[in-house]
C-alpha cells in the first residue's frame, strides 16, 4: 500500500495544476474521431495559439452521448464545466473568442454542465441522467486514456493495492460474493469461473481479456478500451492475482486499432510505474500482459476458438469439456473474461461485494451497458442498473423514436439475440428475464426498430450475418442456417409459402440442438422471436405477397402522385442514380419502373411540402393507381 500511496500522491500533485487552468477535453474515441474530433482539436490549437491563450487541450474518450459528437468539455476556473455537442471549426472560433477571451460561455451551444451548479443543468438533470447509473463508464470521457496519472489521481489502481494486501483467496471470495456475472453474453458468474481455474494445480495459469466484440452495431468494449484502458488492465491484474496467473493477454480484434494502441500504451505506462512486471507494487506477485490482435472473425470471440487462434491455429470452436479453466491456452488453466466483466472488478474490490449487490437485481447485480442504436433519438453508450425496463431505456434514456414514427421492436443481444415487441417493453433488463422472453442480454447491442422496419427482413439480416460467420464445423449450423436463410429470402422476395414457416420453425430447433457452439445454438433466436411476436408480418408476405412495412424491395414500387407533384422542382430527377425519373409531356414526373433500383432517394428528397413520392405494396397496386 505504501508504494501505491506514493504513486497516488505524485499523480495528484502532477495533475493539480489542471485545477487552475482552462482545460479543453475533446472526445477522441472512434465515434468522436469519425465525426471530426481531430479537426476540432487542431482548430482549438490554432485558435488558442493565434490568441495567445494558455489552455490545456486533452484527448479523452467517449462520455456515451455519441449522437452529439464531436463533444468538447471546457473547464475554466470560475465557470461551471460545460460540455458542447456537434462542435465544428466555426463553433471552436466562437468559443475561443466569446468564452475564453470575453467570458461568455455560449450557453446556447452547451449540451449540459458536468458538475452541479446554479446556472446550467447537468447531464444528471436529463431524464437519461436520472436513470443512468455509471460504474464502469464513470471516468470514460473525463480522463485522458493516454495519461496514467489521471487514472491514478482518481484512485485508479488503489483496488489493486488493496487486493495485494489481501490473500488471493480473499479476493476470489469477494468476487464470488458479489455475484458478478460475465458481460460477454452468457452471464456466467466470474467468481465461479476463477475458482475453477485455481482447482487445477498447474503452476502456469493464464488470464485473457476478451475484446473481440464482433456483434454488428456493438461498440461497448471498444469504447471502454479506448476511453479508460487502465480500469480493464487493473481488473485483469486483480483477476490474475486471485487465480495466481503469471501471464495475461488482451485479445482485441485488429479492426480496433485505436483500442489496441491505447491499451498498449497504457500497459507500458503501468509497467513503468511498477504496476505490471516483477514484484508488482513491491509485493511478491509478478505478472505481465501482452496484446494479441485477433483477425476479426466473429466466431473467434467464442472462448475455445479464441484460444485456438491465439495458439496460431484456425479459430474454430472445440468440444467441451474440458473448459478453459481446466485446460485452456497451451493446455494450461485459463480464465477468459469480457472487457466489461473485468472493468467491474476494481470497483468490487474497492467498495465491496455488498456495495455491488446494492445496484441491479438479486439475480443480476450491477449495471448493464448497452450500445443503443437504430431508430432512437439519442444513440450512444449507456449504463443503467440491471432491472431497468426496456421502455425506460429506449424512451427515457434514448429519447424515444425520432421523426414521429412509431416504435415497432427492439433487437437485443446482438445477432444471436431476439426481437421483442412493444408488449414486452416493461420487462426488466436482466439475464434471466430477457431469456424468458426469448431474447438474451448478449454483450449489449441494442437496436431500436420503427414502423418502417420489416421484421422478416430483420430476421434475415441477422441470420445472414451468423450464417456467413459460421465456421462450418457443424452440419446444422453450416447447412441448416443456409436453408433457413433461403426460406427467409424467398419470403422477402414474394416466393414464400405457408409450409415453409413450419420448416423454418423445425430447422430453428434443429440448429439450436445440433450446434457445437453458441454461434449455431443461438443463431435461430431472431427468427424464433420474430415468428413468435410478428407472425402476422410473415403471413402477409406469404399470403398477400405484400410487405406491410413497405420495406422489402421486391414487394414494393415507387410512385409519384400526379396530384401532389409540383412539376417544377425537379429535385427527384437529380437524385435518381439510374435516371429512372422522367418528365411527362404534361410536365409531371414519373418513374420508369424497369430502371428503378429502389434506392429511396426520390422519396427522401421530394420536399415535404409536396410529399409526392410514395411506396406501394404489392407492386400490382401500381396499375390500380395508374388507372386512376
Ligand atoms: C460466436 C461467439 C462469439 C463471441 N464473441 C465474444 C466477444 O466478442 N466478446 C466476449 O467477451 N465474449 C464473446 N463470446 C462469449 C465468450 O465465448 C465467453 O463466454 C466470454 O468471453 C466469457 O467472458 P465473461 O464470462 O466475462 O462474459 C462469444 C461467444 C460466441 C459463441
Ligand atoms: S455451431 Fe457453427 S460456428 Fe459453432 S462450431 Fe459449429 S459450425 Fe462452427
Ligand atoms: S421531387 Fe417531388 S415534387 Fe419535385 S418533381 Fe419530384 S415528385 Fe414532383
XYZ file of N, CA, C and O in Angstrom, residues 56-226:
684
model
N -4.964 23.987 -21.667
C -4.544 22.609 -21.952
C -5.588 21.968 -22.862
O -6.789 22.078 -22.590
N -5.137 21.329 -23.925
C -6.067 20.583 -24.781
C -5.763 19.094 -24.580
O -4.650 18.652 -24.827
N -6.755 18.362 -24.089
C -6.546 16.959 -23.759
C -7.445 16.070 -24.614
O -8.606 16.400 -24.829
N -6.889 14.954 -25.072
C -7.729 13.976 -25.777
C -8.298 13.014 -24.749
O -7.546 12.365 -24.028
N -9.606 12.939 -24.668
C -10.232 11.983 -23.760
C -11.050 10.976 -24.585
O -11.086 11.068 -25.813
N -11.729 10.060 -23.890
C -12.533 9.060 -24.602
C -13.960 9.537 -24.782
O -14.226 10.733 -24.922
N -14.904 8.587 -24.696
C -16.289 8.893 -25.041
C -17.175 8.923 -23.798
O -17.140 7.994 -22.992
N -17.985 9.969 -23.658
C -18.885 10.013 -22.497
C -20.215 9.303 -22.791
O -21.115 9.306 -21.968
N -20.349 8.783 -23.968
C -21.536 7.991 -24.289
C -22.593 8.722 -25.090
O -23.462 8.101 -25.676
N -22.515 10.052 -25.128
C -23.524 10.811 -25.887
C -23.084 10.896 -27.357
O -22.906 11.987 -27.915
N -22.961 9.726 -27.973
C -22.368 9.651 -29.318
C -23.190 10.415 -30.357
O -22.671 10.851 -31.376
N -24.507 10.570 -30.108
C -25.370 11.271 -31.066
C -24.944 12.715 -31.268
O -25.322 13.350 -32.244
N -24.151 13.276 -30.339
C -23.783 14.694 -30.435
C -22.291 14.895 -30.684
O -21.755 15.973 -30.439
N -21.605 13.865 -31.162
C -20.182 14.016 -31.460
C -19.971 15.012 -32.602
O -20.848 15.112 -33.451
N -18.839 15.710 -32.658
C -17.758 15.760 -31.693
C -18.168 16.511 -30.425
O -18.870 17.519 -30.495
N -17.695 15.966 -29.293
C -18.026 16.548 -27.994
C -16.783 17.212 -27.388
O -15.688 16.665 -27.468
N -17.019 18.362 -26.797
C -15.910 19.091 -26.177
C -16.358 19.551 -24.797
O -17.472 20.046 -24.633
N -15.475 19.361 -23.816
C -15.792 19.802 -22.460
C -14.807 20.913 -22.109
O -13.603 20.732 -22.290
N -15.328 22.039 -21.674
C -14.403 23.116 -21.294
C -14.526 23.377 -19.795
O -15.619 23.674 -19.287
N -13.431 23.242 -19.094
C -13.409 23.524 -17.650
C -12.525 24.748 -17.455
O -11.340 24.720 -17.786
N -13.158 25.799 -16.937
C -12.409 27.034 -16.753
C -12.623 27.508 -15.314
O -13.783 27.549 -14.848
N -11.560 27.803 -14.591
C -11.747 28.232 -13.209
C -12.752 29.379 -13.131
O -12.717 30.309 -13.953
N -13.683 29.271 -12.203
C -14.679 30.338 -12.030
C -15.947 30.122 -12.834
O -16.915 30.862 -12.681
N -15.964 29.128 -13.709
C -17.157 28.830 -14.529
C -17.529 27.359 -14.327
O -16.665 26.540 -14.028
N -18.821 27.024 -14.527
C -19.132 25.584 -14.477
C -18.501 24.878 -15.682
O -18.430 25.468 -16.767
N -18.032 23.648 -15.486
C -17.506 22.887 -16.640
C -18.671 22.569 -17.551
O -19.679 22.008 -17.106
N -18.517 22.887 -18.830
C -19.636 22.696 -19.763
C -19.241 21.756 -20.889
O -18.086 21.754 -21.345
N -20.226 20.983 -21.335
C -19.980 20.079 -22.457
C -20.747 20.596 -23.676
O -21.945 20.886 -23.589
N -20.044 20.733 -24.787
C -20.660 21.228 -26.024
C -20.747 20.070 -27.019
O -19.799 19.291 -27.148
N -21.875 19.996 -27.726
C -22.045 18.914 -28.697
C -22.022 19.424 -30.126
O -22.172 20.626 -30.372
N -21.827 18.506 -31.073
C -21.791 18.826 -32.507
C -20.858 20.002 -32.797
O -21.191 20.932 -33.534
N -19.681 19.942 -32.207
C -18.740 21.066 -32.342
C -18.061 21.009 -33.713
O -17.645 19.946 -34.169
N -17.992 22.152 -34.369
C -17.238 22.225 -35.620
C -16.254 23.398 -35.525
O -16.205 24.090 -34.505
N -15.512 23.616 -36.614
C -14.478 24.654 -36.557
C -15.073 26.033 -36.261
O -14.478 26.847 -35.570
N -16.280 26.296 -36.793
C -16.937 27.594 -36.561
C -17.220 27.812 -35.079
O -16.974 28.890 -34.527
N -17.720 26.742 -34.442
C -18.041 26.861 -33.009
C -16.765 27.009 -32.179
O -16.748 27.733 -31.182
N -15.714 26.353 -32.639
C -14.430 26.485 -31.920
C -14.012 27.947 -31.887
O -13.668 28.510 -30.838
N -14.083 28.593 -33.048
C -13.692 30.008 -33.155
C -14.520 30.854 -32.181
O -14.012 31.706 -31.458
N -15.807 30.562 -32.182
C -16.739 31.292 -31.331
C -16.431 31.085 -29.844
O -16.403 32.030 -29.059
N -16.193 29.809 -29.479
C -15.928 29.506 -28.065
C -14.636 30.179 -27.592
O -14.565 30.705 -26.485
N -13.652 30.172 -28.472
C -12.385 30.812 -28.076
C -12.597 32.319 -27.924
O -12.208 32.921 -26.912
N -13.239 32.938 -28.905
C -13.401 34.409 -28.847
C -14.384 34.810 -27.749
O -14.070 35.640 -26.894
N -15.597 34.196 -27.770
C -16.642 34.651 -26.843
C -16.417 34.167 -25.414
O -16.706 34.884 -24.466
N -15.938 32.937 -25.291
C -15.824 32.382 -23.938
C -14.429 32.640 -23.354
O -14.276 33.299 -22.327
N -13.430 32.139 -24.052
C -12.098 32.206 -23.435
C -11.544 33.625 -23.411
O -10.763 33.987 -22.531
N -11.967 34.452 -24.372
C -11.483 35.846 -24.335
C -12.483 36.793 -23.658
O -12.102 37.671 -22.902
N -13.798 36.558 -23.928
C -14.785 37.538 -23.437
C -15.708 37.022 -22.327
O -16.721 37.663 -22.016
N -15.396 35.868 -21.781
C -16.134 35.330 -20.617
C -17.604 35.007 -20.861
O -18.377 34.898 -19.915
N -18.017 34.854 -22.127
C -19.404 34.441 -22.378
C -19.385 32.941 -22.730
O -18.956 32.568 -23.827
N -19.864 32.074 -21.831
C -19.725 30.620 -22.074
C -20.586 30.062 -23.214
O -20.628 28.848 -23.407
N -21.275 30.895 -23.952
C -22.092 30.437 -25.091
C -23.036 29.309 -24.662
O -23.021 28.202 -25.227
N -23.856 29.596 -23.654
C -24.747 28.564 -23.118
C -25.653 27.970 -24.189
O -26.063 26.811 -24.109
N -25.956 28.771 -25.200
C -26.874 28.273 -26.229
C -26.308 27.059 -26.977
O -27.054 26.298 -27.585
N -24.996 26.891 -26.939
C -24.394 25.732 -27.622
C -24.055 24.601 -26.655
O -23.560 23.559 -27.066
N -24.276 24.837 -25.366
C -23.870 23.816 -24.384
C -24.926 22.720 -24.296
O -26.128 22.993 -24.344
N -24.440 21.501 -24.184
C -25.331 20.350 -24.058
C -25.741 20.194 -22.591
O -26.911 20.012 -22.276
N -24.753 20.281 -21.725
C -25.011 20.134 -20.279
C -23.774 20.566 -19.517
O -22.682 20.637 -20.076
N -23.998 20.847 -18.230
C -22.850 21.095 -17.360
C -22.387 19.749 -16.820
O -23.138 18.775 -16.796
N -21.138 19.716 -16.420
C -20.589 18.446 -15.952
C -20.877 18.246 -14.459
O -21.241 17.163 -14.035
N -20.718 19.309 -13.687
C -20.960 19.205 -12.234
C -22.131 20.094 -11.844
O -22.406 21.091 -12.522
N -22.803 19.793 -10.713
C -23.924 20.629 -10.267
C -23.491 22.078 -10.083
O -22.381 22.348 -9.619
N -24.342 23.007 -10.478
C -24.041 24.436 -10.352
C -25.372 25.177 -10.379
O -26.420 24.581 -10.626
N -25.331 26.512 -10.152
C -26.592 27.269 -10.080
C -27.026 27.805 -11.439
O -28.056 28.475 -11.554
N -26.253 27.557 -12.454
C -26.525 28.240 -13.725
C -27.091 27.327 -14.810
O -28.074 27.643 -15.466
N -26.484 26.178 -14.974
C -26.831 25.354 -16.140
C -27.094 23.901 -15.713
O -26.385 23.368 -14.869
N -28.134 23.249 -16.293
C -28.419 21.858 -15.890
C -27.284 20.897 -16.240
O -26.556 21.123 -17.221
N -27.170 19.866 -15.464
C -26.112 18.872 -15.722
C -26.708 17.668 -16.464
O -27.922 17.558 -16.603
N -25.836 16.759 -16.863
C -26.316 15.531 -17.502
C -27.273 14.774 -16.580
O -28.198 14.124 -17.029
N -27.031 14.896 -15.282
C -27.901 14.185 -14.329
C -29.319 14.746 -14.300
O -30.234 14.111 -13.789
N -29.501 15.972 -14.812
C -30.847 16.556 -14.828
C -31.674 16.082 -16.021
O -32.869 16.301 -16.091
N -31.008 15.454 -16.998
C -31.747 14.907 -18.156
C -32.523 13.681 -17.689
O -32.097 13.005 -16.754
N -33.651 13.336 -18.353
C -34.325 12.074 -17.992
C -33.316 10.915 -18.067
O -33.333 10.000 -17.246
N -32.388 11.008 -19.022
C -31.384 9.952 -19.157
C -30.493 9.860 -17.913
O -30.199 8.791 -17.401
N -30.109 11.057 -17.416
C -29.205 11.104 -16.266
C -29.852 10.575 -15.005
O -29.182 10.031 -14.126
N -31.174 10.729 -14.915
C -31.871 10.271 -13.716
C -31.811 8.735 -13.644
O -31.664 8.148 -12.579
N -31.897 8.101 -14.813
C -31.907 6.636 -14.828
C -30.488 6.064 -14.870
O -30.184 5.074 -14.214
N -29.617 6.711 -15.636
C -28.273 6.155 -15.789
C -27.563 6.060 -14.448
O -27.722 6.934 -13.591
N -26.779 5.009 -14.315
C -26.003 4.848 -13.090
C -24.645 4.337 -13.554
O -24.519 3.189 -13.978
N -23.655 5.212 -13.501
C -22.382 4.824 -14.102
C -21.417 4.239 -13.078
O -21.133 4.882 -12.070
N -20.980 3.041 -13.354
C -19.893 2.445 -12.565
C -18.658 2.350 -13.464
O -17.669 3.036 -13.231
N -18.778 1.554 -14.518
C -17.565 1.372 -15.333
C -17.441 2.418 -16.441
O -16.395 2.526 -17.061
N -18.487 3.183 -16.695
C -18.337 4.270 -17.689
C -18.066 5.607 -16.995
O -17.960 6.636 -17.665
N -17.940 5.584 -15.684
C -17.899 6.849 -14.954
C -16.771 7.782 -15.396
O -16.965 8.986 -15.552
N -15.605 7.207 -15.608
C -14.467 8.069 -15.970
C -14.305 8.211 -17.489
O -13.460 8.982 -17.938
N -15.094 7.448 -18.250
C -14.933 7.497 -19.711
C -15.306 8.889 -20.213
O -16.416 9.362 -19.964
N -14.393 9.511 -20.907
C -14.645 10.858 -21.420
C -14.207 11.958 -20.470
O -14.241 13.128 -20.820
N -13.817 11.567 -19.263
C -13.372 12.576 -18.302
C -11.876 12.512 -18.036
O -11.289 13.476 -17.576
N -11.282 11.335 -18.292
C -9.831 11.256 -18.098
C -9.171 10.933 -19.441
O -9.799 10.350 -20.329
N -7.899 11.314 -19.552
C -7.180 11.057 -20.800
C -6.646 9.626 -20.758
O -5.856 9.292 -19.866
N -7.087 8.776 -21.688
C -6.669 7.372 -21.629
C -5.158 7.189 -21.766
O -4.621 6.184 -21.320
N -4.488 8.156 -22.356
C -3.036 8.027 -22.535
C -2.256 8.545 -21.333
O -1.033 8.614 -21.386
N -2.960 8.966 -20.280
C -2.263 9.564 -19.142
C -2.591 8.775 -17.869
O -3.637 8.969 -17.255
N -1.670 7.913 -17.483
C -1.919 7.045 -16.319
C -2.085 7.863 -15.036
O -2.804 7.469 -14.125
N -1.432 9.022 -14.971
C -1.534 9.829 -13.744
C -2.959 10.313 -13.504
O -3.379 10.456 -12.357
N -3.682 10.578 -14.591
C -5.076 10.996 -14.390
C -5.881 9.858 -13.772
O -6.722 10.077 -12.912
N -5.618 8.642 -14.235
C -6.324 7.481 -13.676
C -5.939 7.295 -12.210
O -6.803 7.132 -11.340
N -4.640 7.365 -11.931
C -4.183 7.131 -10.553
C -4.673 8.244 -9.624
O -5.076 7.989 -8.490
N -4.683 9.478 -10.142
C -5.108 10.591 -9.269
C -6.579 10.442 -8.864
O -7.023 10.997 -7.874
N -7.344 9.694 -9.662
C -8.755 9.443 -9.300
C -8.870 8.110 -8.569
O -9.851 7.364 -8.742
N -7.843 7.726 -7.857
C -7.780 6.482 -7.070
C -7.630 5.230 -7.919
O -7.866 4.118 -7.429
N -7.289 5.384 -9.186
C -7.041 4.220 -10.034
C -5.890 3.402 -9.468
O -4.931 3.961 -8.939
N -5.979 2.105 -9.586
C -5.022 1.107 -9.089
C -5.028 0.973 -7.568
O -4.252 0.220 -7.012
N -5.917 1.734 -6.869
C -5.976 1.548 -5.413
C -6.605 0.190 -5.082
O -6.294 -0.426 -4.070
N -7.496 -0.274 -5.965
C -8.104 -1.594 -5.735
C -7.038 -2.681 -5.859
O -7.047 -3.658 -5.104
N -6.111 -2.484 -6.798
C -5.033 -3.465 -6.937
C -4.184 -3.477 -5.664
O -3.859 -4.550 -5.136
N -3.860 -2.261 -5.192
C -3.052 -2.182 -3.966
C -3.788 -2.880 -2.823
O -3.199 -3.636 -2.051
N -5.096 -2.649 -2.745
C -5.885 -3.282 -1.675
C -5.876 -4.809 -1.843
O -5.703 -5.547 -0.870
N -6.054 -5.248 -3.088
C -6.092 -6.699 -3.349
C -4.774 -7.349 -2.940
O -4.765 -8.438 -2.357
N -3.661 -6.652 -3.223
C -2.360 -7.243 -2.904
C -2.136 -7.359 -1.398
O -1.306 -8.145 -0.949
N -2.881 -6.567 -0.651
C -2.823 -6.692 0.819
C -3.752 -7.788 1.325
O -3.762 -8.097 2.517
N -4.573 -8.312 0.436
C -5.453 -9.428 0.801
C -4.797 -10.720 0.282
O -3.864 -10.669 -0.521
N -5.314 -11.865 0.699
C -4.802 -13.111 0.102
C -5.575 -13.347 -1.194
O -6.710 -12.861 -1.338
N -4.989 -14.094 -2.143
C -5.729 -14.386 -3.379
C -7.096 -14.997 -3.074
O -8.082 -14.690 -3.735
N -7.162 -15.823 -2.051
C -8.431 -16.475 -1.697
C -9.468 -15.432 -1.268
O -10.647 -15.547 -1.599
N -9.010 -14.429 -0.526
C -9.954 -13.386 -0.077
C -10.484 -12.583 -1.275
O -11.661 -12.235 -1.342
N -9.594 -12.314 -2.234
C -10.021 -11.570 -3.427
C -11.067 -12.393 -4.183
O -12.125 -11.906 -4.578
N -10.739 -13.667 -4.349
C -11.648 -14.564 -5.055
C -13.004 -14.610 -4.351
O -14.068 -14.539 -4.984
N -12.960 -14.687 -3.042
C -14.186 -14.770 -2.244
C -15.046 -13.521 -2.446
O -16.269 -13.595 -2.595
N -14.387 -12.356 -2.500
C -15.125 -11.099 -2.656
C -15.838 -11.064 -4.021
O -16.994 -10.648 -4.129
N -15.122 -11.515 -5.029
C -15.721 -11.516 -6.383
C -16.857 -12.538 -6.455
O -17.922 -12.268 -7.026
N -16.641 -13.685 -5.814
C -17.722 -14.691 -5.777
C -18.943 -14.138 -5.064
O -20.075 -14.248 -5.523
N -18.687 -13.502 -3.939
C -19.750 -12.953 -3.102
C -20.556 -11.877 -3.859
O -21.757 -11.717 -3.666
N -19.861 -11.153 -4.740
C -20.540 -10.058 -5.469
C -21.536 -10.596 -6.504
O -22.375 -9.864 -7.010
N -21.396 -11.871 -6.851
C -22.211 -12.480 -7.909
C -22.099 -11.712 -9.222
O -23.071 -11.538 -9.959
N -20.892 -11.219 -9.488
C -20.616 -10.571 -10.782
C -20.776 -11.617 -11.878
O -20.113 -12.651 -11.866
N -21.674 -11.331 -12.819
C -21.900 -12.275 -13.919
C -21.246 -11.750 -15.188
O -21.285 -10.554 -15.469
N -20.643 -12.649 -15.948
C -19.887 -12.274 -17.143
C -20.733 -11.457 -18.107
O -21.883 -11.777 -18.368
N -20.129 -10.383 -18.621
C -20.863 -9.488 -19.516
C -20.604 -9.778 -20.992
O -20.979 -9.003 -21.859
N -19.952 -10.923 -21.287
C -19.660 -11.250 -22.680
C -20.805 -11.959 -23.386
O -20.743 -12.209 -24.581
N -21.853 -12.297 -22.662
C -23.003 -12.923 -23.318
C -23.742 -13.886 -22.432
O -24.939 -13.753 -22.202
N -23.032 -14.878 -21.889
C -23.724 -15.968 -21.208
C -24.088 -15.635 -19.758
O -24.921 -16.312 -19.164
N -23.445 -14.651 -19.168
C -23.773 -14.265 -17.788
C -23.289 -15.261 -16.755
O -23.851 -15.372 -15.671
N -22.215 -15.977 -17.072
C -21.682 -16.969 -16.132
C -20.969 -16.252 -14.978
O -20.212 -15.311 -15.209
N -21.196 -16.690 -13.717
C -20.566 -15.977 -12.593
C -19.034 -15.992 -12.668
O -18.414 -17.058 -12.783
N -18.447 -14.794 -12.590
C -16.993 -14.666 -12.759
C -16.246 -15.412 -11.649
O -15.271 -16.124 -11.922
N -16.723 -15.263 -10.397
C -16.022 -15.889 -9.278
C -15.960 -17.406 -9.417
O -14.924 -18.028 -9.142
N -17.048 -17.997 -9.878
C -17.082 -19.463 -10.051
C -16.059 -19.886 -11.102
O -15.357 -20.886 -10.962
N -15.984 -19.084 -12.178
C -15.025 -19.404 -13.240
C -13.591 -19.283 -12.712
O -12.748 -20.147 -12.959
N -13.333 -18.226 -11.966
C -11.974 -18.030 -11.432
C -11.594 -19.179 -10.504
O -10.489 -19.699 -10.532
N -12.563 -19.556 -9.668
C -12.292 -20.621 -8.692
C -11.940 -21.927 -9.401
O -11.029 -22.646 -8.996
N -12.662 -22.195 -10.500
C -12.410 -23.433 -11.241
C -10.958 -23.481 -11.717
O -10.316 -24.537 -11.706
N -10.428 -22.308 -12.113
C -9.052 -22.276 -12.612
C -8.053 -22.566 -11.492
O -6.955 -23.073 -11.742
N -8.421 -22.245 -10.258
C -7.465 -22.469 -9.164
C -7.456 -23.927 -8.709
O -6.568 -24.344 -7.988
N -8.462 -24.688 -9.142
C -8.524 -26.094 -8.694
C -7.438 -26.930 -9.350
O -6.935 -27.877 -8.783
N -7.085 -26.546 -10.605
C -6.035 -27.270 -11.304
C -4.700 -26.846 -10.694
O -4.399 -25.659 -10.617
N -3.903 -27.815 -10.279
C -2.686 -27.460 -9.532
C -1.495 -27.102 -10.422
O -0.371 -26.960 -9.948
N -1.695 -26.960 -11.720
C -0.643 -26.487 -12.636
C -0.022 -25.207 -12.078
O -0.728 -24.372 -11.521
N 1.279 -25.017 -12.275
C 1.836 -23.750 -11.778
C 1.863 -22.653 -12.839
O 2.255 -21.525 -12.558
N 1.433 -22.968 -14.054
C 1.293 -21.894 -15.054
C -0.197 -21.701 -15.311
O -0.920 -22.671 -15.588
N -0.633 -20.466 -15.186
C -2.045 -20.159 -15.467
C -2.098 -18.861 -16.266
O -1.253 -17.993 -16.082
N -3.116 -18.769 -17.104
C -3.259 -17.569 -17.923
C -4.588 -16.882 -17.651
O -5.568 -17.530 -17.284
N -4.580 -15.560 -17.852
C -5.854 -14.823 -17.837
C -5.930 -14.024 -19.145
O -4.920 -13.497 -19.620
N -7.102 -13.992 -19.717
C -7.264 -13.310 -21.013
C -8.480 -12.390 -20.945
O -9.532 -12.767 -20.423
N -8.316 -11.204 -21.497
C -9.448 -10.288 -21.613
C -9.994 -10.383 -23.032
O -9.251 -10.160 -24.002
N -11.263 -10.712 -23.148
C -11.873 -10.875 -24.470
C -12.387 -9.534 -24.992
O -13.416 -9.024 -24.559
N -11.631 -8.958 -25.924
C -12.028 -7.682 -26.533
C -12.304 -7.879 -28.007
O -11.995 -7.021 -28.831
N -12.889 -9.045 -28.341
C -13.087 -9.354 -29.764
C -14.289 -8.609 -30.334
O -14.254 -8.141 -31.466
N -15.333 -8.518 -29.575
C -16.550 -7.756 -29.896
C -16.909 -7.714 -31.388
O -16.676 -6.718 -32.073
N -17.510 -8.802 -31.835
C -17.832 -8.872 -33.256
C -19.277 -8.573 -33.609
O -19.644 -8.540 -34.786
N -20.142 -8.341 -32.608
C -21.561 -8.123 -32.909
C -21.761 -6.872 -33.755
O -21.235 -5.816 -33.400
N -22.560 -6.984 -34.841
C -22.799 -5.761 -35.622
C -23.509 -4.723 -34.753
O -24.444 -5.047 -34.029
N -23.055 -3.492 -34.808
C -23.714 -2.417 -34.044
C -23.222 -2.266 -32.620
O -23.605 -1.327 -31.942
N -22.398 -3.198 -32.134
C -21.937 -3.103 -30.738
C -20.587 -2.394 -30.675
O -19.715 -2.642 -31.508
N -20.444 -1.507 -29.687
C -19.153 -0.815 -29.561
C -18.814 -0.521 -28.099
O -18.014 0.351 -27.804
N -19.436 -1.271 -27.180
C -19.204 -1.014 -25.762
C -17.760 -1.308 -25.376
O -17.105 -0.487 -24.725
N -17.288 -2.483 -25.744
C -15.950 -2.886 -25.301
C -14.886 -1.990 -25.930
O -13.939 -1.574 -25.267
N -15.075 -1.706 -27.225
C -14.120 -0.826 -27.895
C -14.057 0.518 -27.180
O -12.985 1.040 -26.885
N -15.225 1.060 -26.875
C -15.269 2.382 -26.278
C -14.599 2.396 -24.902
O -13.878 3.335 -24.561
N -14.828 1.352 -24.121
C -14.203 1.291 -22.786
C -12.683 1.174 -22.926
O -11.932 1.865 -22.236
N -12.231 0.328 -23.840
C -10.781 0.183 -24.022
C -10.158 1.484 -24.522
O -9.049 1.841 -24.145
N -10.894 2.194 -25.364
C -10.359 3.457 -25.890
C -10.416 4.585 -24.864
O -9.662 5.544 -24.940
